Short mmCIF file of C-alpha atoms in Angstrom, two decimals:
data_model
loop_
_atom_site.label_atom_id
_atom_site.label_comp_id
_atom_site.label_asym_id
_atom_site.label_seq_id
_atom_site.Cartn_x
_atom_site.Cartn_y
_atom_site.Cartn_z
CA UNK A 163 -0.16 -0.19 -0.13
CA UNK A 164 1.38 3.53 -1.19
CA UNK A 165 1.66 5.92 1.09
CA UNK A 166 -0.64 8.80 1.26
CA UNK A 167 -0.25 11.69 -0.86
CA UNK A 168 1.11 14.93 1.12
CA UNK A 169 0.10 18.11 0.80
CA UNK A 170 2.69 20.03 0.35
CA UNK A 171 5.86 18.88 -1.86
CA UNK A 172 9.01 20.90 -1.06
CA UNK A 173 12.12 20.64 -3.96
CA UNK A 174 15.54 22.36 -1.92
CA UNK A 175 16.29 21.66 2.26
CA UNK A 176 17.55 24.95 1.37
CA UNK A 177 17.27 27.75 4.16
CA UNK A 178 13.87 28.97 1.95
CA UNK A 179 12.23 25.62 1.33
CA UNK A 180 13.48 24.50 5.52
CA UNK A 181 12.15 27.57 6.78
CA UNK A 182 8.76 26.89 4.81
CA UNK A 183 7.75 23.15 4.78
CA UNK A 184 8.41 23.53 8.68
CA UNK A 185 6.34 26.71 8.55
CA UNK A 186 3.51 24.58 6.92
CA UNK A 187 3.98 22.06 9.09
CA UNK A 188 3.29 24.13 11.70
CA UNK A 189 0.32 24.97 11.07
CA UNK A 190 -0.85 21.37 10.29
CA UNK A 191 -0.04 19.95 6.90
CA UNK A 192 1.67 17.20 6.01
CA UNK A 193 5.37 17.87 4.19
CA UNK A 194 7.42 16.28 1.88
CA UNK A 195 11.03 17.58 1.73
CA UNK A 196 12.79 16.24 -0.94
CA UNK A 197 16.50 17.47 -1.87
CA UNK A 198 19.51 16.00 -4.96
CA UNK A 199 22.08 16.77 -2.73
CA UNK A 200 23.89 14.43 0.89
CA UNK A 201 22.66 16.73 3.40
CA UNK A 202 20.30 20.05 4.33
CA UNK A 203 21.29 23.51 3.87
CA UNK A 204 22.09 25.14 -0.20
CA UNK A 205 24.29 26.74 -0.61
CA UNK A 206 24.76 27.42 3.52
CA UNK A 207 27.02 24.20 4.19
CA UNK A 208 29.84 23.10 5.93
CA UNK A 209 32.34 20.47 5.52
CA UNK A 210 35.02 19.14 8.18
CA UNK A 211 38.69 18.32 7.45
CA UNK A 212 40.55 16.60 9.74
CA UNK A 213 38.47 18.96 12.13
CA UNK A 214 38.73 21.92 10.38
CA UNK A 215 35.52 23.43 9.44
CA UNK A 216 35.07 24.71 6.09
CA UNK A 217 32.55 26.33 5.05
CA UNK A 218 31.45 25.83 1.31
CA UNK A 219 32.85 29.15 0.59
CA UNK A 220 33.28 32.04 2.94
CA UNK A 221 30.10 33.68 4.94
CA UNK A 222 28.94 34.83 8.10
CA UNK A 223 25.03 35.42 10.08
CA UNK A 224 24.46 38.69 11.05
CA UNK A 225 21.84 38.61 13.88
CA UNK A 226 20.73 41.64 12.75
CA UNK A 227 19.03 40.93 10.63
CA UNK A 228 14.59 40.14 10.65
CA UNK A 229 14.26 37.11 10.41
CA UNK A 230 16.79 35.45 11.71
CA UNK A 231 15.79 37.26 14.49
CA UNK A 232 12.27 35.05 14.25
CA UNK A 233 13.18 32.15 13.11
CA UNK A 234 16.71 31.23 14.59
CA UNK A 235 17.35 31.07 18.02
CA UNK A 236 20.67 32.69 18.26
CA UNK A 237 22.05 31.54 21.04
CA UNK A 238 21.66 28.12 20.56
CA UNK A 239 24.11 28.36 18.05
CA UNK A 240 27.10 29.91 19.97
CA UNK A 241 28.50 32.19 17.66
CA UNK A 242 31.72 33.62 16.78
CA UNK A 243 32.02 37.16 16.01
CA UNK A 244 34.43 38.88 14.92
CA UNK A 245 35.02 42.61 15.77
CA UNK A 246 33.14 44.75 14.14
CA UNK A 247 36.07 47.40 11.25
CA UNK A 248 38.16 45.64 8.42
CA UNK A 249 41.62 45.51 8.65
CA UNK A 250 42.86 47.63 5.32
CA UNK A 251 46.86 46.42 4.08
CA UNK A 252 48.70 48.67 2.42
CA UNK A 253 51.94 49.74 1.82
CA UNK A 254 52.07 50.68 5.57
CA UNK A 255 50.84 47.69 6.51
CA UNK A 256 47.87 47.08 8.22
CA UNK A 257 45.52 49.57 9.25
CA UNK A 258 42.01 48.97 11.15
CA UNK A 259 39.11 51.22 10.89
CA UNK A 260 37.15 49.69 13.24
CA UNK A 261 33.77 51.14 15.27
CA UNK A 262 34.12 52.48 18.97
CA UNK A 263 31.64 51.93 20.56
CA UNK A 264 31.59 47.83 19.54
CA UNK A 265 35.01 47.29 19.06
CA UNK A 266 36.73 50.30 22.22
CA UNK A 267 40.00 48.34 22.10
CA UNK A 268 41.23 49.25 18.55
CA UNK A 269 40.49 52.57 18.33
CA UNK A 270 44.18 54.15 19.21
CA UNK A 271 44.45 51.93 16.46
CA UNK A 272 41.31 53.80 14.64
CA UNK A 273 42.88 56.80 15.11
CA UNK A 274 46.36 56.48 14.00
CA UNK A 275 44.57 54.65 10.20
CA UNK A 276 44.98 57.68 8.27
CA UNK A 277 41.84 57.44 6.82
CA UNK A 278 40.19 59.24 9.65
CA UNK A 279 38.86 62.54 6.35
CA UNK A 280 36.98 63.82 8.21
CA UNK A 281 35.69 65.80 4.95
CA UNK A 282 35.09 62.30 3.23
CA UNK A 283 34.13 60.59 6.52
CA UNK A 284 30.18 62.76 6.16
CA UNK A 285 30.86 61.61 2.33
CA UNK A 286 30.46 58.11 3.29
CA UNK A 287 27.98 59.28 6.26
CA UNK A 288 25.61 60.99 4.25
CA UNK A 289 25.55 58.42 1.42
CA UNK A 290 25.18 55.40 3.82
CA UNK A 291 22.66 57.64 6.07
CA UNK A 292 19.55 56.09 4.04
CA UNK A 293 20.09 52.54 5.99
CA UNK A 294 20.07 53.54 8.68
CA UNK A 295 16.60 55.87 8.17
CA UNK A 296 13.39 54.03 7.25
CA UNK A 297 13.13 50.40 5.32
CA UNK A 298 9.90 51.15 3.55
CA UNK A 299 11.19 54.71 1.96
CA UNK A 300 14.43 53.59 1.08
CA UNK A 301 12.77 50.40 -0.77
CA UNK A 302 11.31 52.80 -2.27
CA UNK A 303 14.00 55.38 -2.84
CA UNK A 304 15.37 56.10 -6.69
CA UNK A 305 17.60 53.89 -7.95
CA UNK A 306 21.48 53.46 -9.42
CA UNK A 307 24.04 51.49 -9.50
CA UNK A 308 26.67 51.44 -7.15
CA UNK A 309 29.24 52.79 -8.62
CA UNK A 310 26.88 55.85 -10.24
CA UNK A 311 25.49 55.96 -6.22
CA UNK A 312 29.05 57.14 -5.36
CA UNK A 313 29.95 59.13 -8.13
CA UNK A 314 27.22 61.56 -6.96
CA UNK A 315 27.10 61.38 -3.59
CA UNK A 316 31.35 62.53 -3.52
CA UNK A 317 32.69 59.78 -1.99
CA UNK A 318 35.34 59.37 -4.00
CA UNK A 319 38.53 59.23 -1.38
CA UNK A 320 41.09 56.65 0.34
CA UNK A 321 37.57 55.17 2.46
CA UNK A 322 35.94 54.64 -1.34
CA UNK A 323 38.77 52.47 -3.28
CA UNK A 324 41.19 51.32 -0.39
CA UNK A 325 38.40 49.86 2.22
CA UNK A 326 34.60 50.88 1.18
CA UNK A 327 35.36 49.07 -2.76
CA UNK A 328 37.86 46.38 -1.66
CA UNK A 329 35.59 45.39 1.05
CA UNK A 330 31.93 45.23 -0.70
CA UNK A 331 33.33 43.21 -3.40
CA UNK A 332 33.72 39.86 -1.59
CA UNK A 333 30.05 41.25 0.17
CA UNK A 334 28.18 41.21 -2.83
CA UNK A 335 30.31 39.24 -4.81
CA UNK A 336 30.81 42.08 -7.62
CA UNK A 337 34.11 44.27 -8.17
CA UNK A 338 32.65 46.60 -11.14
CA UNK A 339 29.88 48.89 -8.97
CA UNK A 340 27.12 47.53 -10.80
CA UNK A 341 24.57 46.78 -7.59
CA UNK A 342 21.93 48.11 -6.82
CA UNK A 343 23.07 51.00 -4.84
CA UNK A 344 19.51 50.58 -2.77
CA UNK A 345 20.37 47.05 -2.01
CA UNK A 346 24.11 47.76 -1.13
CA UNK A 347 22.87 49.80 2.11
CA UNK A 348 19.99 46.89 3.21
CA UNK A 349 23.03 44.88 3.93
CA UNK A 350 25.64 48.38 5.35
CA UNK A 351 22.53 48.29 7.43
CA UNK A 352 22.43 44.90 9.04
CA UNK A 353 26.50 45.20 8.81
CA UNK A 354 25.59 48.91 11.31
CA UNK A 355 22.74 47.31 13.04
CA UNK A 356 24.41 43.80 14.35
CA UNK A 357 27.83 42.47 14.23
CA UNK A 358 28.83 39.59 12.22
CA UNK A 359 30.32 35.84 12.62
CA UNK A 360 29.79 32.35 12.42
CA UNK A 361 27.82 29.37 14.56
CA UNK A 362 30.50 26.88 16.77
CA UNK A 363 29.54 24.29 14.56
CA UNK A 364 29.57 26.14 11.68
CA UNK A 365 27.44 27.58 8.73
CA UNK A 366 25.56 24.23 8.75
CA UNK A 367 24.29 24.24 12.45
CA UNK A 368 21.64 27.87 10.67
CA UNK A 369 20.00 25.16 8.64
CA UNK A 370 20.49 21.74 10.91
CA UNK A 371 18.80 24.29 13.34
CA UNK A 372 16.02 24.41 11.08
CA UNK A 373 15.82 20.90 9.45
CA UNK A 374 16.13 20.17 13.22
CA UNK A 375 12.33 21.20 13.81
CA UNK A 376 10.06 19.21 10.68
CA UNK A 377 7.93 16.10 12.00
CA UNK A 378 9.17 13.65 8.06
CA UNK A 379 13.07 13.66 7.95
CA UNK A 380 14.52 15.07 4.80
CA UNK A 381 14.24 12.90 1.36
CA UNK A 382 18.56 13.04 0.77
CA UNK A 383 19.87 12.92 -2.64
CA UNK A 384 16.32 12.42 -4.55
CA UNK A 385 16.99 15.60 -7.52
CA UNK A 386 13.16 16.92 -9.45
CA UNK A 387 13.72 15.90 -13.11
CA UNK A 388 10.25 18.44 -13.37
CA UNK A 389 7.11 19.43 -11.87
CA UNK A 390 4.05 19.71 -13.40
CA UNK A 391 0.10 20.11 -13.13
CA UNK A 392 -2.52 17.80 -13.72
CA UNK A 393 -6.12 18.03 -13.20
CA UNK A 394 -4.90 16.14 -9.88
CA UNK A 395 -3.10 18.67 -8.99
CA UNK A 396 0.64 18.71 -9.54
CA UNK A 397 3.80 16.42 -9.52
CA UNK A 398 6.92 16.14 -9.09
CA UNK A 399 8.17 13.38 -11.41
CA UNK A 400 12.08 12.67 -10.41
CA UNK A 401 14.52 9.98 -10.25
CA UNK A 402 12.92 7.50 -7.90
CA UNK A 403 9.63 7.82 -9.18
CA UNK A 404 6.92 10.17 -9.14
CA UNK A 405 5.87 12.37 -5.53
CA UNK A 406 2.24 13.98 -6.22
CA UNK A 407 0.62 17.09 -4.17
CA UNK A 408 -1.73 19.42 -3.38
CA UNK A 409 0.36 21.96 -3.48
CA UNK A 410 5.03 21.80 -4.90
CA UNK A 411 7.21 24.67 -3.83
CA UNK A 412 10.51 24.86 -5.29
CA UNK A 413 13.08 25.82 -3.96
CA UNK A 414 15.57 24.53 -5.32
CA UNK A 415 18.66 26.34 -6.08
CA UNK A 416 18.35 30.13 -8.42
CA UNK A 417 19.10 28.04 -11.75
CA UNK A 418 17.90 24.47 -10.86
CA UNK A 419 14.50 26.06 -10.81
CA UNK A 420 14.73 28.20 -13.23
CA UNK A 421 14.78 24.41 -15.51
CA UNK A 422 11.78 23.08 -13.34
CA UNK A 423 8.78 26.24 -13.37
CA UNK A 424 8.62 29.12 -15.99
CA UNK A 425 10.99 31.51 -14.35
CA UNK A 426 13.79 33.41 -15.73
CA UNK A 427 17.34 32.30 -14.69
CA UNK A 428 18.48 34.62 -12.78
CA UNK A 429 22.18 35.45 -13.20
CA UNK A 430 24.93 34.62 -10.94
CA UNK A 431 27.69 35.43 -9.14
CA UNK A 432 30.67 33.10 -8.32
CA UNK A 433 33.29 33.38 -5.50
CA UNK A 434 36.61 30.48 -4.48
CA UNK A 435 37.13 29.93 -0.98
CA UNK A 436 40.89 28.68 -0.05
CA UNK A 437 41.17 27.51 2.65
CA UNK A 438 44.26 27.11 4.60
CA UNK A 439 45.61 25.02 8.25
CA UNK A 440 48.30 27.26 10.92
CA UNK A 441 50.14 27.15 13.50
CA UNK A 442 51.04 29.69 13.96
CA UNK A 443 48.07 32.79 13.00
CA UNK A 444 49.22 35.63 10.71
CA UNK A 445 47.61 38.50 12.65
CA UNK A 446 46.36 39.12 15.82
CA UNK A 447 43.34 40.84 15.13
CA UNK A 448 39.57 40.06 14.73
CA UNK A 449 38.79 40.98 12.04
CA UNK A 450 38.13 40.94 8.08
CA UNK A 451 41.10 41.98 5.65
CA UNK A 452 40.79 43.17 1.89
CA UNK A 453 44.16 44.53 0.10
CA UNK A 454 43.60 48.76 -0.38
CA UNK A 455 44.45 48.12 -3.30
CA UNK A 456 43.49 45.04 -4.27
CA UNK A 457 42.90 45.92 -8.40
CA UNK A 458 46.65 45.88 -8.44
CA UNK A 459 48.10 43.50 -6.41
CA UNK A 460 45.91 40.42 -7.01
CA UNK A 461 43.89 37.76 -6.48
CA UNK A 462 41.79 38.18 -2.68
CA UNK A 463 39.21 39.82 -2.64
CA UNK A 464 39.10 39.40 1.59
CA UNK A 465 40.65 36.93 4.20
CA UNK A 466 40.22 36.30 7.32
CA UNK A 467 41.45 34.53 9.96
CA UNK A 468 38.84 32.38 11.21
CA UNK A 469 39.86 30.55 14.46
CA UNK A 470 39.89 34.05 15.85
CA UNK A 471 36.77 34.86 15.45
CA UNK A 472 35.23 30.76 16.37
CA UNK A 473 37.94 28.36 17.65
CA UNK A 474 35.80 25.62 16.78
CA UNK A 475 36.83 26.00 12.78
CA UNK A 476 40.38 24.60 14.29
CA UNK A 477 40.97 21.61 15.89
CA UNK A 478 43.19 23.05 19.48
CA UNK A 479 46.60 24.70 19.10
CA UNK A 480 46.00 25.27 14.80
CA UNK A 481 44.54 27.94 13.25
CA UNK A 482 42.09 28.37 9.99
CA UNK A 483 42.58 31.02 7.29
CA UNK A 484 40.22 31.74 4.64
CA UNK A 485 40.59 33.42 1.64
CA UNK A 486 37.79 34.56 -1.14
CA UNK A 487 37.96 35.25 -4.68
CA UNK A 488 36.57 36.35 -7.75
CA UNK A 489 34.89 33.23 -9.64
CA UNK A 490 35.64 32.82 -12.77
CA UNK A 491 39.38 34.07 -11.77
CA UNK A 492 42.12 33.25 -14.29
CA UNK A 493 44.25 33.22 -10.77
CA UNK A 494 45.74 29.62 -9.03
CA UNK A 495 46.84 29.37 -5.59
CA UNK A 496 50.34 30.14 -5.76
CA UNK A 497 49.15 33.45 -6.65
CA UNK A 498 46.91 33.01 -3.70
CA UNK A 499 49.36 32.49 -1.41
CA UNK A 500 51.37 35.49 -2.67
CA UNK A 501 48.85 38.19 -2.12
CA UNK A 502 48.70 36.48 0.80
CA UNK A 503 51.67 36.89 1.92
CA UNK A 504 51.87 41.24 1.11
CA UNK A 505 48.45 41.26 2.90
CA UNK A 506 49.81 39.76 5.94
CA UNK A 507 53.68 40.18 6.16
CA UNK A 508 54.27 36.76 6.91
CA UNK A 509 55.08 33.54 4.67
CA UNK A 510 52.24 31.31 4.12
CA UNK A 511 55.21 28.38 2.80
CA UNK A 512 54.20 25.96 6.23
CA UNK A 513 50.61 26.66 6.10
CA UNK A 514 48.51 23.68 4.31
CA UNK A 515 45.50 23.63 1.95
CA UNK A 516 42.30 21.62 2.97
CA UNK A 517 39.69 22.76 0.84
CA UNK A 518 39.50 25.50 -2.05
CA UNK A 519 35.65 25.88 -2.60
CA UNK A 520 34.82 27.02 -5.41
CA UNK A 521 31.17 28.85 -5.28
CA UNK A 522 29.88 29.67 -9.55
CA UNK A 523 26.98 30.64 -8.73
CA UNK A 524 27.14 32.01 -4.73
CA UNK A 525 24.33 34.08 -5.17
CA UNK A 526 22.41 36.20 -7.62
CA UNK A 527 23.05 39.74 -8.80
CA UNK A 528 20.47 42.52 -7.57
CA UNK A 529 20.94 45.71 -9.75
CA UNK A 530 19.09 48.41 -10.12
CA UNK A 531 16.42 49.14 -10.25
CA UNK A 532 16.41 47.21 -6.16
CA UNK A 533 13.17 44.26 -6.79
CA UNK A 534 12.98 43.20 -3.18
CA UNK A 535 9.59 40.88 -3.81
CA UNK A 536 8.77 38.45 -6.54
CA UNK A 537 5.27 36.75 -6.98
CA UNK A 538 6.04 32.93 -5.27
CA UNK A 539 2.76 31.78 -6.50
CA UNK A 540 2.67 30.90 -10.66
CA UNK A 541 -1.03 29.46 -10.07
CA UNK A 542 -1.31 25.12 -10.27
CA UNK A 543 -1.09 24.65 -7.65
CA UNK A 544 2.55 25.91 -8.02
CA UNK A 545 5.48 28.09 -5.17
CA UNK A 546 8.92 28.64 -5.57
CA UNK A 547 11.08 30.59 -2.69
CA UNK A 548 14.43 31.66 -2.94
CA UNK A 549 16.62 34.73 -2.25
CA UNK A 550 16.51 35.36 -6.01
CA UNK A 551 12.28 36.61 -5.11
CA UNK A 552 13.66 38.12 -2.11
CA UNK A 553 17.47 39.37 -1.50
CA UNK A 554 20.57 37.91 -2.38
CA UNK A 555 21.34 37.10 1.52
CA UNK A 556 20.21 34.69 4.63
CA UNK A 557 18.04 37.15 5.64
CA UNK A 558 16.17 37.31 2.02
CA UNK A 559 16.32 33.17 1.84
CA UNK A 560 14.28 33.84 4.41
CA UNK A 561 11.78 35.90 3.84
CA UNK A 562 11.11 33.63 0.94
CA UNK A 563 10.34 31.03 2.59
CA UNK A 564 7.93 32.29 5.12
CA UNK A 565 6.33 34.48 1.91
CA UNK A 566 5.92 30.76 -0.13
CA UNK A 567 5.01 29.17 3.47
CA UNK A 568 2.32 32.00 3.47
CA UNK A 569 0.91 32.02 -0.17
CA UNK A 570 0.72 27.86 -0.28
CA UNK A 571 -1.93 28.17 3.15
CA UNK A 572 -3.85 30.90 2.02
CA UNK A 573 -4.18 28.68 -1.40
CA UNK A 574 -5.08 25.13 0.25
CA UNK A 575 -7.56 26.36 3.40
CA UNK A 576 -9.36 28.62 0.57
CA UNK A 577 -9.49 25.27 -1.55
CA UNK A 578 -10.76 23.48 1.43
CA UNK A 579 -13.29 25.89 2.09
CA UNK A 580 -14.27 25.79 -0.85
#
């Protein structure tokens, strides 16, 4: 006897799919989650290699995200945080610019950094000011490409060239300045209101927490081949047979979702992350490091000693260093090591490469004008969730999962009343 048909099939066990599924189960619906890979998390995964926790691509969790506050038990993650600031590599070595309120011990280094030009600070503050105002107002305000917006704000000095642009290159996975300025301000808002970090068990702890709330199990290693609407309801054709339901939510990655549903695939941006083990830390700073001359000096867009923020990321007595470049990228490990030596001012000869993660589809491109809400109800019992339906962030993934669950709930309850 075949098992009863679930109310909802969720395709994809990333953050959006997991939150959608747990929300629907909490409302009394039966849900089946299928996932093509060998674990939950989607693009938020962690590999444990010889006792080192290497996230699949350098990622941070910002506890200031509203959806994280609402849906995630942050204390249970035992977060390790970086200091609120950035270290900039240049001809004079590493210079530090940090928030004096959240990182008071770095005040002296910040004052002596050479970056506290009053006019430049005022221009950057004026440009960023909308990030701390009304979010609704920011979302409907005129938008433009980031580079154009900074030019209009006369943000043209060293703060932009040596700190803001190198920092945002890694955050946005873009060095061309074509990302939406309003989206960039939204991200900066979260950095200004919260201090990002990583869970003690790695970023995978975030989806694992959501998956732990499910009543049913996620069916791993099940690949969706087709999603189609029929007169009896939507059907998912998988490599292990057909699964029918009253509603189907496709929460796969953006490219895979576009292959299953009548939606356009967004342009995706890539990142490549190298994970090195070291016996000695190359710096004592618990900061993200950027190269003030990154476009001329080498491929690394940011680097950090992860074990300073989260000692659990490395075995006792060892240290874990991440180095991220844009992808696609023609550079190799030797070029990355040379660049790291210029950034840190130490040799990397004794460092061991644990793994290199190539994430060719790390983030959907978010160009202007910012579209922060795309439809999740496609009709005929078909729904979609993912950061490509909201904003390209953990916040966007969680919000889209909740929105899809709300849309499914509305549709199913209306059907039951009918």
